[in-house]
Structures are given as C-alpha cells and as structure tokens.
Short mmCIF file of C-alpha atoms and ligand atoms in Angstrom, two decimals:
data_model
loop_
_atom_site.label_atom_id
_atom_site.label_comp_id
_atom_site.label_asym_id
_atom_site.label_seq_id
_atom_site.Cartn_x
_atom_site.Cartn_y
_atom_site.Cartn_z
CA UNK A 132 0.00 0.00 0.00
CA UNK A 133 1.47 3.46 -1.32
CA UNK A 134 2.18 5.94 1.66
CA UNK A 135 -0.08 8.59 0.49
CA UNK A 136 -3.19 6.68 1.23
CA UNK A 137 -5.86 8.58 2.16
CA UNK A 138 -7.49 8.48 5.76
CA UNK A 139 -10.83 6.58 5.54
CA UNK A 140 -13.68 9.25 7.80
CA UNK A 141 -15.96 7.11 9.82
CA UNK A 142 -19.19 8.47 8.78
CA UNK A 143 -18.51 10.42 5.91
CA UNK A 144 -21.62 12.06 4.63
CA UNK A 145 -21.87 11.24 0.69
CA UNK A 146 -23.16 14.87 -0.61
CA UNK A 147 -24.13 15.28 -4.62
CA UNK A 148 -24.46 17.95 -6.79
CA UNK A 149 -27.97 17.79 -6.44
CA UNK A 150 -27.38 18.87 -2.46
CA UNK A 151 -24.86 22.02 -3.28
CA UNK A 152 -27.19 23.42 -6.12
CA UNK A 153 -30.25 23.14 -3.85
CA UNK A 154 -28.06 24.88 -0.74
CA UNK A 155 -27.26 27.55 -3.92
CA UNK A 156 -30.73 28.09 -4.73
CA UNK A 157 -31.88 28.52 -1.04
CA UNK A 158 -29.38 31.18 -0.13
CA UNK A 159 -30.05 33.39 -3.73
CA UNK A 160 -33.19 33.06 -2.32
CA UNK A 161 -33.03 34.85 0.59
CA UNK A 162 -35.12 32.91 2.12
CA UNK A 163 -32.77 31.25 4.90
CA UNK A 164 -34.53 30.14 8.13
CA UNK A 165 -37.45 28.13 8.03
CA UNK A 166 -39.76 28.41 4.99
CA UNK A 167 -41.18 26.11 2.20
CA UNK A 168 -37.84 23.71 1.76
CA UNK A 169 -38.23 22.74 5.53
CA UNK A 170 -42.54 22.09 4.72
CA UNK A 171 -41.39 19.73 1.58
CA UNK A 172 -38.81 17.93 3.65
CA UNK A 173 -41.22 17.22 6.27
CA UNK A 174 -44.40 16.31 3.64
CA UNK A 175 -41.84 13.77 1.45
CA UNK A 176 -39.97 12.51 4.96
CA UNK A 177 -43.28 11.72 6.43
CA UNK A 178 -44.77 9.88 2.96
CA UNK A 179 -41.08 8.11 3.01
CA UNK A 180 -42.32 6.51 6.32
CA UNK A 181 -45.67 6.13 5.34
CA UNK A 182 -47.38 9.30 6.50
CA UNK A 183 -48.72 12.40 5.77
CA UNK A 184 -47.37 16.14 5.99
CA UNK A 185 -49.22 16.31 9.13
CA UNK A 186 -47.81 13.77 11.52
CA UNK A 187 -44.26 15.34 10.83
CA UNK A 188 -42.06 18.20 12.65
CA UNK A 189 -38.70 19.14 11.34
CA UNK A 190 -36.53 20.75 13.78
CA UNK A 191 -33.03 21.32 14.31
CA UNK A 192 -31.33 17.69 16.00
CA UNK A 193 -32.71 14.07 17.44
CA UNK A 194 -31.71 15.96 20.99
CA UNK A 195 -34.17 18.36 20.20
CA UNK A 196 -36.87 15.66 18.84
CA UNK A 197 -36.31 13.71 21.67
CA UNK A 198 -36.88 16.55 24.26
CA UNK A 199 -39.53 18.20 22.78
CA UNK A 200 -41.57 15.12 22.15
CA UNK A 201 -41.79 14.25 26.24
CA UNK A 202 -42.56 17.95 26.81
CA UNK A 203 -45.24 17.65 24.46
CA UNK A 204 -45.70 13.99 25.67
CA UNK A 205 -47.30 15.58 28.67
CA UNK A 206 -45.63 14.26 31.58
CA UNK A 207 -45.03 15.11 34.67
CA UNK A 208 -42.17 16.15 36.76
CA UNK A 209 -40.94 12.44 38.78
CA UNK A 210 -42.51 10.53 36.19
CA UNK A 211 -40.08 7.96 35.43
CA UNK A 212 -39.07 6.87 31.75
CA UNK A 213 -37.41 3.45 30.94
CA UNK A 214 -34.44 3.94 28.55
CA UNK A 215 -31.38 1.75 26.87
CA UNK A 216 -28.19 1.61 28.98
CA UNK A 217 -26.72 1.20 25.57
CA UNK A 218 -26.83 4.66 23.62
CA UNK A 219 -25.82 7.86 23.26
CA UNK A 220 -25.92 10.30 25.82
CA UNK A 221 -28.79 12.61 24.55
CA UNK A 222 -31.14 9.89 24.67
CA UNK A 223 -30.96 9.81 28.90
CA UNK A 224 -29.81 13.76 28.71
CA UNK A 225 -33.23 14.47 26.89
CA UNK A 226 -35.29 12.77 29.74
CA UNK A 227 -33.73 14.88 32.48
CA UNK A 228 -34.21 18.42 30.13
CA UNK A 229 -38.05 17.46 30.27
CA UNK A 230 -38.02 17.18 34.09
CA UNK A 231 -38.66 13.35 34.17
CA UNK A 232 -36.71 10.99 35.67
CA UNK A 233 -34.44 8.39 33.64
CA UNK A 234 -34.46 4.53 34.67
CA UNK A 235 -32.15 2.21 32.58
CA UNK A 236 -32.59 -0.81 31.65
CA UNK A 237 -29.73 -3.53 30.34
CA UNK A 238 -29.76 -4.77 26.59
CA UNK A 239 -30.46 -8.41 24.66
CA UNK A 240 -26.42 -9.30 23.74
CA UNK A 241 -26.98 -10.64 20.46
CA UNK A 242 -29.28 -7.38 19.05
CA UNK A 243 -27.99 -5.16 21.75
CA UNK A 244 -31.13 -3.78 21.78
CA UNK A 245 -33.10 -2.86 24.96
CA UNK A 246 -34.04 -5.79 26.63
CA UNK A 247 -37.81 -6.17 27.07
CA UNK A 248 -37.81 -8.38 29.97
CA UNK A 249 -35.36 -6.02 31.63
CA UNK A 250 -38.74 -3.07 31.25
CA UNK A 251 -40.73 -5.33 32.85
CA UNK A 252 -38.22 -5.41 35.89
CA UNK A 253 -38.35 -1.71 36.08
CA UNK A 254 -41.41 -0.73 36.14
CA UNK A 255 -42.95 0.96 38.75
CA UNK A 256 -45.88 2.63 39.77
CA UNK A 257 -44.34 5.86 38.47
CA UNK A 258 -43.57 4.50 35.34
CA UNK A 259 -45.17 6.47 32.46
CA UNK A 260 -42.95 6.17 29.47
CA UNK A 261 -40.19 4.04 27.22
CA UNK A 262 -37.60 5.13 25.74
CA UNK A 263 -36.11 3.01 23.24
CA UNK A 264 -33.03 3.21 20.73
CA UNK A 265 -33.14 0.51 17.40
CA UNK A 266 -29.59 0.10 17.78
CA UNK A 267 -27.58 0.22 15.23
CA UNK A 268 -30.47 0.11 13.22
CA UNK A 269 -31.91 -3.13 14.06
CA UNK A 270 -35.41 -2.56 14.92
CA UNK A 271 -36.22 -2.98 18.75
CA UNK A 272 -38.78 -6.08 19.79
CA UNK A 273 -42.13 -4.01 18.99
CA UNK A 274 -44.71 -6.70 19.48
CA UNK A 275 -43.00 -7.60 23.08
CA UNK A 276 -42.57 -3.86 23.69
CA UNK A 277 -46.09 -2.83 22.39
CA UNK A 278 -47.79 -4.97 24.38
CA UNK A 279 -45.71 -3.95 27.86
CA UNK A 280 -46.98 -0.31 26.82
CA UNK A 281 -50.61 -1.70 26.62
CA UNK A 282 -50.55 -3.09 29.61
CA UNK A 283 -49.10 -0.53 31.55
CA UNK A 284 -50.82 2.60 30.09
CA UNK A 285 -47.34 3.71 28.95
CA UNK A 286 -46.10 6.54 26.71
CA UNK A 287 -43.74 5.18 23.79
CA UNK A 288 -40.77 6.88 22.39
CA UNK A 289 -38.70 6.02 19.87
CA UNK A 290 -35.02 6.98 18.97
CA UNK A 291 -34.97 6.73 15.41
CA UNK A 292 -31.02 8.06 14.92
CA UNK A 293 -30.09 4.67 13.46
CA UNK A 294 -32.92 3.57 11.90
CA UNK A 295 -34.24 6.03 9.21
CA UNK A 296 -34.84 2.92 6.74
CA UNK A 297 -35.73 0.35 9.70
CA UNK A 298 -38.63 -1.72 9.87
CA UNK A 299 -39.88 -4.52 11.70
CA UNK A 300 -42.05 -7.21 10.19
CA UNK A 301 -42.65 -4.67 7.62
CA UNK A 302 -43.65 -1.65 9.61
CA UNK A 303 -41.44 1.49 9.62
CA UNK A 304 -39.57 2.41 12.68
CA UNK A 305 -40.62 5.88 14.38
CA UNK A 306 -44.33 4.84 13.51
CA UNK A 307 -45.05 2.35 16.67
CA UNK A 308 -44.73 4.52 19.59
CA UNK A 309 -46.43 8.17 20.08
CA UNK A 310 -43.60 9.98 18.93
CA UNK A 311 -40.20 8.97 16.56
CA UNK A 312 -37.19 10.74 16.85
CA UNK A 313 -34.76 11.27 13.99
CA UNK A 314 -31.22 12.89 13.67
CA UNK A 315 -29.88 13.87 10.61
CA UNK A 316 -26.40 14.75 12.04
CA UNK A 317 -23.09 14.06 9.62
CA UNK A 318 -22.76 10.81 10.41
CA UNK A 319 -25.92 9.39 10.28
CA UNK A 320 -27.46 8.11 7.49
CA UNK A 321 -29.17 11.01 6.12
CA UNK A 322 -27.15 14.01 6.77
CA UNK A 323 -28.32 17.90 7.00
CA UNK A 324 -25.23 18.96 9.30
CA UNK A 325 -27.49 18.95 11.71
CA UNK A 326 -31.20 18.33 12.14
CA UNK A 327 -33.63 16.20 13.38
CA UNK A 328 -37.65 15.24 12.89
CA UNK A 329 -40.33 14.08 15.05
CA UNK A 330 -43.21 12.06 13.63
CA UNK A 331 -46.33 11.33 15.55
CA UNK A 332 -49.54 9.35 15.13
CA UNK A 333 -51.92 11.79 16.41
CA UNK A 334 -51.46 15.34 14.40
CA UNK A 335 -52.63 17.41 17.44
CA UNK A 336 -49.33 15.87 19.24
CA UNK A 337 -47.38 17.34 15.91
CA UNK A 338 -49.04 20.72 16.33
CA UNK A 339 -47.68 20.87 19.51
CA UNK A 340 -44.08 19.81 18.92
CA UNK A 341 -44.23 22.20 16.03
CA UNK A 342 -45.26 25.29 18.39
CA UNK A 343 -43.22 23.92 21.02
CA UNK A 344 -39.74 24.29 18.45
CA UNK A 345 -40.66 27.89 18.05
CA UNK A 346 -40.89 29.81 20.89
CA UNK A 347 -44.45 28.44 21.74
CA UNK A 348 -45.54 30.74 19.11
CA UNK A 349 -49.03 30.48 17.24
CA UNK A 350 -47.47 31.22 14.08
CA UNK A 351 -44.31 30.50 11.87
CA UNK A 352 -42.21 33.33 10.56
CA UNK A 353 -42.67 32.27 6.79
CA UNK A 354 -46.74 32.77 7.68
CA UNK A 355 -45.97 35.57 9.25
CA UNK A 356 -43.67 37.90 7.03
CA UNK A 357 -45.22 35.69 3.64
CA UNK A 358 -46.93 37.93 1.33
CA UNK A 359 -50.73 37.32 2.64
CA UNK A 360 -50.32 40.36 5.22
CA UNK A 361 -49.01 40.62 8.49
CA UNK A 362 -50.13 38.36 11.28
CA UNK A 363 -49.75 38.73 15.12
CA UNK A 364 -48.30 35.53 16.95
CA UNK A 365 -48.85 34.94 20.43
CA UNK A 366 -46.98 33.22 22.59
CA UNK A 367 -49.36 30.54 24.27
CA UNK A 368 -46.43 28.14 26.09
CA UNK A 369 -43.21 28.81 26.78
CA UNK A 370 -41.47 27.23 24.14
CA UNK A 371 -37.85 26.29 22.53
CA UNK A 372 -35.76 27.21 19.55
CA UNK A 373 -35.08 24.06 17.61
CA UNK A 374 -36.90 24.93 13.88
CA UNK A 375 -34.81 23.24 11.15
CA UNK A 376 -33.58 26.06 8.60
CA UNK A 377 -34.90 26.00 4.94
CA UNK A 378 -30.37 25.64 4.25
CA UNK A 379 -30.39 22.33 5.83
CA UNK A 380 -33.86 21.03 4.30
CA UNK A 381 -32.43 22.12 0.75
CA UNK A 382 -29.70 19.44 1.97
CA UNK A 383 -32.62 16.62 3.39
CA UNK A 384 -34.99 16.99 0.46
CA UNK A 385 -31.94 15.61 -2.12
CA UNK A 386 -30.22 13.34 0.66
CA UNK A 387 -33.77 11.89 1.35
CA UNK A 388 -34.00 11.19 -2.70
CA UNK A 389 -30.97 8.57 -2.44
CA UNK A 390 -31.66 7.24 1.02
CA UNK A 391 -32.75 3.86 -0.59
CA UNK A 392 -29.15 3.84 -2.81
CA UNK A 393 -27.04 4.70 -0.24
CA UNK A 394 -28.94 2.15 1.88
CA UNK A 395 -28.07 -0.76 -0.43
CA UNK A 396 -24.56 0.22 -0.60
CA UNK A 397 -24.16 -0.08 2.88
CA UNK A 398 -25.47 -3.30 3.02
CA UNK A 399 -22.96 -4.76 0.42
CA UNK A 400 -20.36 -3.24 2.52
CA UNK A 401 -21.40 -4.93 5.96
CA UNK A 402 -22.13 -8.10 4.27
CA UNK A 403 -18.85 -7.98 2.81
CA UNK A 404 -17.49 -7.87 6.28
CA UNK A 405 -19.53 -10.25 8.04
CA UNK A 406 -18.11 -13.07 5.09
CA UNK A 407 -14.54 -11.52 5.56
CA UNK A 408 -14.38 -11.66 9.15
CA UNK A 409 -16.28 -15.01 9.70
CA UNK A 410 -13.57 -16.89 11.03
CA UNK A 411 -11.67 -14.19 13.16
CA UNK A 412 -11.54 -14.41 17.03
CA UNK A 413 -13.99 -11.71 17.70
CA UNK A 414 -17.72 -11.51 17.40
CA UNK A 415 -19.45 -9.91 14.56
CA UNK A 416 -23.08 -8.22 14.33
CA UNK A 417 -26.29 -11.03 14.52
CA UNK A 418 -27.80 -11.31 11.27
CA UNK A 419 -30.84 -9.38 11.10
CA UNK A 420 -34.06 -11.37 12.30
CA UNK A 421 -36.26 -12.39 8.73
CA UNK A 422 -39.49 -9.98 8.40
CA UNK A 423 -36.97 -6.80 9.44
CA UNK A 424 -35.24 -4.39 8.13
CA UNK A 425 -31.56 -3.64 9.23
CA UNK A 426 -30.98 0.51 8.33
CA UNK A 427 -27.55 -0.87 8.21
CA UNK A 428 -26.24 2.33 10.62
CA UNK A 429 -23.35 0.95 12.16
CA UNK A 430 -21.05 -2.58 11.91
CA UNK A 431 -20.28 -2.90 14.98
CA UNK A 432 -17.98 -6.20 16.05
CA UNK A 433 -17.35 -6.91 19.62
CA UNK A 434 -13.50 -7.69 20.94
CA UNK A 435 -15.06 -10.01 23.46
CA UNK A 436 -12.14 -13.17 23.00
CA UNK A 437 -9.60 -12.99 25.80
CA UNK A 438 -7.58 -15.22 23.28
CA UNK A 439 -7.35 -12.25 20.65
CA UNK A 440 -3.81 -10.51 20.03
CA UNK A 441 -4.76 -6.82 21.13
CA UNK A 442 -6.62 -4.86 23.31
CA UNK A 443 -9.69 -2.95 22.41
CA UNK A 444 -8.16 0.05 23.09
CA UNK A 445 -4.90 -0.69 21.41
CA UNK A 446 -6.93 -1.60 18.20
CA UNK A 447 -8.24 1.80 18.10
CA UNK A 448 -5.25 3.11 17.80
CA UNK A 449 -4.07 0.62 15.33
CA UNK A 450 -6.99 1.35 13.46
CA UNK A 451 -5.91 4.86 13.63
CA UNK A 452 -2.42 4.42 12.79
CA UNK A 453 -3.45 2.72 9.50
CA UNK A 454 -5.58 5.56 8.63
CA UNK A 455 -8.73 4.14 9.11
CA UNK A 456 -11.27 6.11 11.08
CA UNK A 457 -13.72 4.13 13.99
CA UNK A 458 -15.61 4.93 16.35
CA UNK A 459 -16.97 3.47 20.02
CA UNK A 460 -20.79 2.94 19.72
CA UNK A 461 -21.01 3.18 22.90
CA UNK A 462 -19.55 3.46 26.59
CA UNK A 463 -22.55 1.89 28.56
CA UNK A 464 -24.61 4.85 30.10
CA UNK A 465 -23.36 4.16 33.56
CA UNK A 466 -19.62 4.42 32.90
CA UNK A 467 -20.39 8.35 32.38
CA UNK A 468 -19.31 10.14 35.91
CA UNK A 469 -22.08 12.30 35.73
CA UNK A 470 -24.90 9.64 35.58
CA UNK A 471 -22.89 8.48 38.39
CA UNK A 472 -22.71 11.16 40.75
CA UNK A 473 -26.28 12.36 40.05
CA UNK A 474 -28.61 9.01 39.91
CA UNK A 475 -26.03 6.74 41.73
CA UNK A 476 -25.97 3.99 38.58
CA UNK A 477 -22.56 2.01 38.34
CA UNK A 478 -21.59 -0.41 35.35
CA UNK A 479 -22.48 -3.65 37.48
CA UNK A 480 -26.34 -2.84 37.64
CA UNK A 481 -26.28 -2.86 33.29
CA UNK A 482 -23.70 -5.82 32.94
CA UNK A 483 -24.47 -6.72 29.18
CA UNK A 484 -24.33 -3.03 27.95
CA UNK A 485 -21.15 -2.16 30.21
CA UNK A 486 -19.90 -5.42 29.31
CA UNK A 487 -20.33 -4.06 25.19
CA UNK A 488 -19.13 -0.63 25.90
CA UNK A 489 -15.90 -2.44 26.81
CA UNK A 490 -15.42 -4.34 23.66
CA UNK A 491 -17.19 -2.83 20.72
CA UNK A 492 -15.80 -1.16 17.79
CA UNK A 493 -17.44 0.60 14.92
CA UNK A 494 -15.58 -0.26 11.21
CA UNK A 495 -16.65 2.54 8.79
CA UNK A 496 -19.84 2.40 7.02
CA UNK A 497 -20.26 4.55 4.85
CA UNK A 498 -21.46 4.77 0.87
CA UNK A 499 -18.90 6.69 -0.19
CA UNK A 500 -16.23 3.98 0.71
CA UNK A 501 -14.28 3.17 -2.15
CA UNK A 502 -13.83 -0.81 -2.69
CA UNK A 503 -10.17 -0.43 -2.19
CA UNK A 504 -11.52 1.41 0.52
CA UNK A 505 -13.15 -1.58 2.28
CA UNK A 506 -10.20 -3.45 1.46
CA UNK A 507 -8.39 -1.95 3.53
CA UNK A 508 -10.64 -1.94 6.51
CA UNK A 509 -10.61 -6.14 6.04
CA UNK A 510 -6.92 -6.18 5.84
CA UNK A 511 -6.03 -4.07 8.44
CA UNK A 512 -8.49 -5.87 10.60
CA UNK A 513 -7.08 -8.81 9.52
CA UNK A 514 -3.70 -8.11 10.03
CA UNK A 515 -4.32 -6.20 14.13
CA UNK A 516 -6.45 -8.94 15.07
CA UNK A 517 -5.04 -12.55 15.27
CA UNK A 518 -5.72 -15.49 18.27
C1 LIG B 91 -26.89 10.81 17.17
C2 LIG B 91 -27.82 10.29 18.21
C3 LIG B 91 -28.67 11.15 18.93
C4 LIG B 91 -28.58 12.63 18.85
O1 LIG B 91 -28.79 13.12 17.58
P1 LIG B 91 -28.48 14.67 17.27
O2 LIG B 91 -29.21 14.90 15.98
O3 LIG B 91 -27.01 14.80 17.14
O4 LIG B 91 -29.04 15.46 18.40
C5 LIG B 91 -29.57 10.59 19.81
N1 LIG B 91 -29.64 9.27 19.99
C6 LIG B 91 -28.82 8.40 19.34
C7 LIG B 91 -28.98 6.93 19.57
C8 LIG B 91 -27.88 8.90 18.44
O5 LIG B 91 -27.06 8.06 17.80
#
C-alpha cells in the first residue's frame, strides 16, 4: 500500500451535486430560516415513512426531537421513563431536560437492543414512558414492547437516529410509539449537518411539537412575514428554539432522494465484512431477524475473545495508525461520571451493555467507501487482530 493513502472518515456524509445546487438556490433566495424547503422535507420525509405532511415536525437535531416530544408527551415532573443503557448520551440527557426521571434498563447481547424483559423489571408505579433506541439500526422487539406499553398505560418513544430505513415485520420504525425521533447529524445516514424530525400518530401531538420548536408561538415566521399580510403571533407556552432552517432542508430533500441507494450500498459493505471476518476471534453483528429491516447504521464487532492478540483500546489506535477512522458505539450509560454522581448507577447494575461498551468497535460504514476502501478496513483488521 502506497504511503499517500488517504485516511478513511468514519461516517462520511456522501453529498451530490444535487445537495450544493439546492443549498445555492436557497441562499439566492433569501429565504434562509425556516420556509417552504423545511414544509417539503417534512411532507416527502413523512410519505417516506408512510405518512402524511401532518404527523411530521422538522426541527433542528434528534436531541431536540427527543426533548420536545416528552414535553409535548405531557408528563409530569418524577414521572419515570425506561431507557437503553446502551446509547448515546442525549437519549438519557433528553429525559432529564423534560423534568422526568431516567431509569435504565440492560440490553439483549446478540441485538444489543433494549431488553424487554429487563422493562418489565423496572417498572414501577411511576412508570409512564419508554424510551427506546433501534440500535444500530436493528429494529427494537415491537410486538413484546407494544404490548408492555398496553398493559401498563405507557407513553412510547422512539429513537430513530439509526434507523431512518428500519422496519420490523414490515412496519417502519418511528411509527409504533407516540412519537419517533430522527437525527440527521453528519454521520448518520441522512445528513443535514445537523437536524432532526419528530413524527407522531396523532397530528394534534405534531401541532404541539411544532409550536413547542418555536418559541411556543401560534405562528411560523414564513406565515408571518409571507406575502398574505401581516399576522400577530402569540406566545401561548413557553417554548424552545429548535426549527430546522430552509439551508439544511435544501440538503434533506436531495439526501432523502438517495436514502434507498445509499442504503443498499451499505449493506454490500457490511455483508462484505460479516463473510470476511467469519472466522476471526472476535464476534461480529447477529444477522438481522427475517421480516426486518436492518438501516444498516453501524457494523459494529465486539472484541469479546480474551484469546485475541490486542486490546480494544490498542486496536483503536491501530486502526488509527493505519488511517482508518472508527468509532466506540457506545460506553454503557453508567460508565459516564455524571450519571454516576447524580442518579447513583454504576456499570455492574447494566452488565451486558457495560460489558459491550468495553469491547465494541465501529468499522466505517459509509457509501462513499471506495472498494479499495473496504479493502483496507478487512486487511487491516485482519492483520491487528489474530488469536
Ligand atoms: C446521534 C444520536 C442522537 C442525537 O442526535 P443529534 O441529531 O445529534 O441530536 C440521539 N440518539 C442516538 C442513539 C444517536 O445516535
């Protein structure tokens, strides 16, 4: 391999022409914040997942989505939510913004996925909501998780970051619980910089989260500066900014448009891994389960064999060294010293998902990987990780 190779970005975004005339357009516009590119994103995003313009709210991250959707969720201060141990940070963060109280619950190891007998064990009489994450984008176990909800009386919200093209037996993630939360950050796999969209079954729910992202006011600026005459807002609630910009939905609308290409790159790429690194001492991503659909977000192997050559940690840096770029999806929830300090959780009540925080790697997954690009991942694997 020639020195001059070039260093492989986990999660490179794969931006077309289409994206950086659009962006053009919007900005000779003039028309910058949030106006009719953001309305189209949301109308096609919602009929992508099976919906109409009116169970969709654009705003400006999943964080945002997330939060906004338990304020609008209507729950009270104390009332505790069940969430992943396994996941990123904003998805427990967002629970504590909305005043509720965050209670994990440990994973499934082989779909790392939130473990629905491990809900059952925590719920309470305080219980009011789930938070789940389709890790990865593997969808979560909906019927078992449906029917705990049912049960229960309980609120369900789902973290959509991975799973944009996820479904399970057939039915789009984000559309099972009362509110899905998507992010369209760089690395995920539809990319506005940064952005993020709730989608709810029941429109007055939407209505809410849309008023809620701006201020709590009755009216939008592009209603209220458009050219049918001035209108007075009014502030009913004390709301938030998080409205998604009409720059970033000029990005969505044409990312959105090869969402289904990019997916089925991605899964030639992780299937070409999972044949490649069948025989290695490490443990590579389950299959996904017949009836679903994988969004194919992240490969993520596991460095669980004592009998393996090289650390986690040191493979990293390997990895690094090589020029290949990975990433650690994720330290368990309860490694984090601020989860610590404030709610008292240590790694030993979550023991799968602290147990995976301490062994998984991401390998890069990403469309615009050249073959010689994933070539290079599989030999350098290959190479740093021998019994
Ligand atoms: C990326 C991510 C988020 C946050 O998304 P942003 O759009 O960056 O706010 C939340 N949850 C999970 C599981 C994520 O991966």
């Amino acid at each position: 391999m020639s020195s001059e190779k070039e260093f492989i970005v986990f999660g490179a975004p794969s931006i077309g022409e289409e994206e950086i005339k659009e962006v053009e357009a919007t900005l000779r516009s003039g028309w910058l914040g949030t106006g009719p590119k953001v309305a189209r994103f949301e109308k096609e995003f919602a009929e992508y997942k099976g919906y109409s313009a009116s169970h969709s709210a654009a705003v400006n991250s999943c964080t945002a989505a997330l939060h906004v959707s338990m304020v609008a969720a209507g729950l009270a201060p104390g009332d505790e939510v069940i969430t992943t141990a396994m996941t990123f940070c904003a998805t427990v963060s967002s629970i504590i913004h909305a005043g509720l109280t965050p209670v994990l619950a440990d994973i499934e190891r082989d779909t790392l996925n939130i473990s629905p007998d491990k809900i059952s064990e925590k719920i309470t009489p305080k219980t009011r909501a789930i938070l789940l994450v389709h890790f990865a984008g593997r969808p979560c176990n909906m019927t078992a998780i449906m029917a705990l909800a049912k049960t229960h009386n309980l609120i369900v919200i789902e973290d959509c970051a991975h799973a944009i093209e996820t479904k399970y037996q057939g039915v789009p993630a984000g559309t099972f619980g009362d509110f899905g939360c998507f992010s369209f950050y760089v690395t995920k796999n539809l990319a506005t910089g940064e952005g993020g969209m709730v989608l709810a079954r029941d429109e007055d729910k939407i209505a809410r989260v849309k008023r809620l992202a701006l201020h709590g006011m009755t009216k939008d600026a592009w209603h209220r500066f458009g050219d049918k005459g001035y209108k007075h807002y009014q502030v009913v609630e004390c709301g938030f900014k998080y409205n998604m910009m009409d720059i970033q939905a000029a990005l969505g609308i044409h990312q959105l448009k090869s969402i289904e290409e990019n997916w089925t790159r991605r899964e030639q790429i992780w299937q070409q891994y999972q044949s490649a690194f069948n025989d290695l001492p490490f443990t590579c991503p389950s299959e996904p389960t017949p009836g679903d659909r994988h969004a194919y977000h992240l490969y993520t192997i596991l460095l669980d064999n004592t009998e393996s050559s090289i650390s986690r940690d040191q493979f990293l840096d390997a990895m690094t060294s090589e020029k290949i770029g990975v990433g650690v999806h994720y330290l368990s929830i309860p490694e984090h010293p601020y989860y610590q300090s404030t709610f008292g959780w240590k790694p030993e009540d979550t023991p799968i998902a602290t147990e995976v925080g301490q062994n998984t790697i991401s390998l890069p997954l990403s469309p615009k990987m050249s073959n010689e690009d994933i070539q290079r991942v599989i030999s350098a694997v290959k190479k740093l990780i021998v019994r």
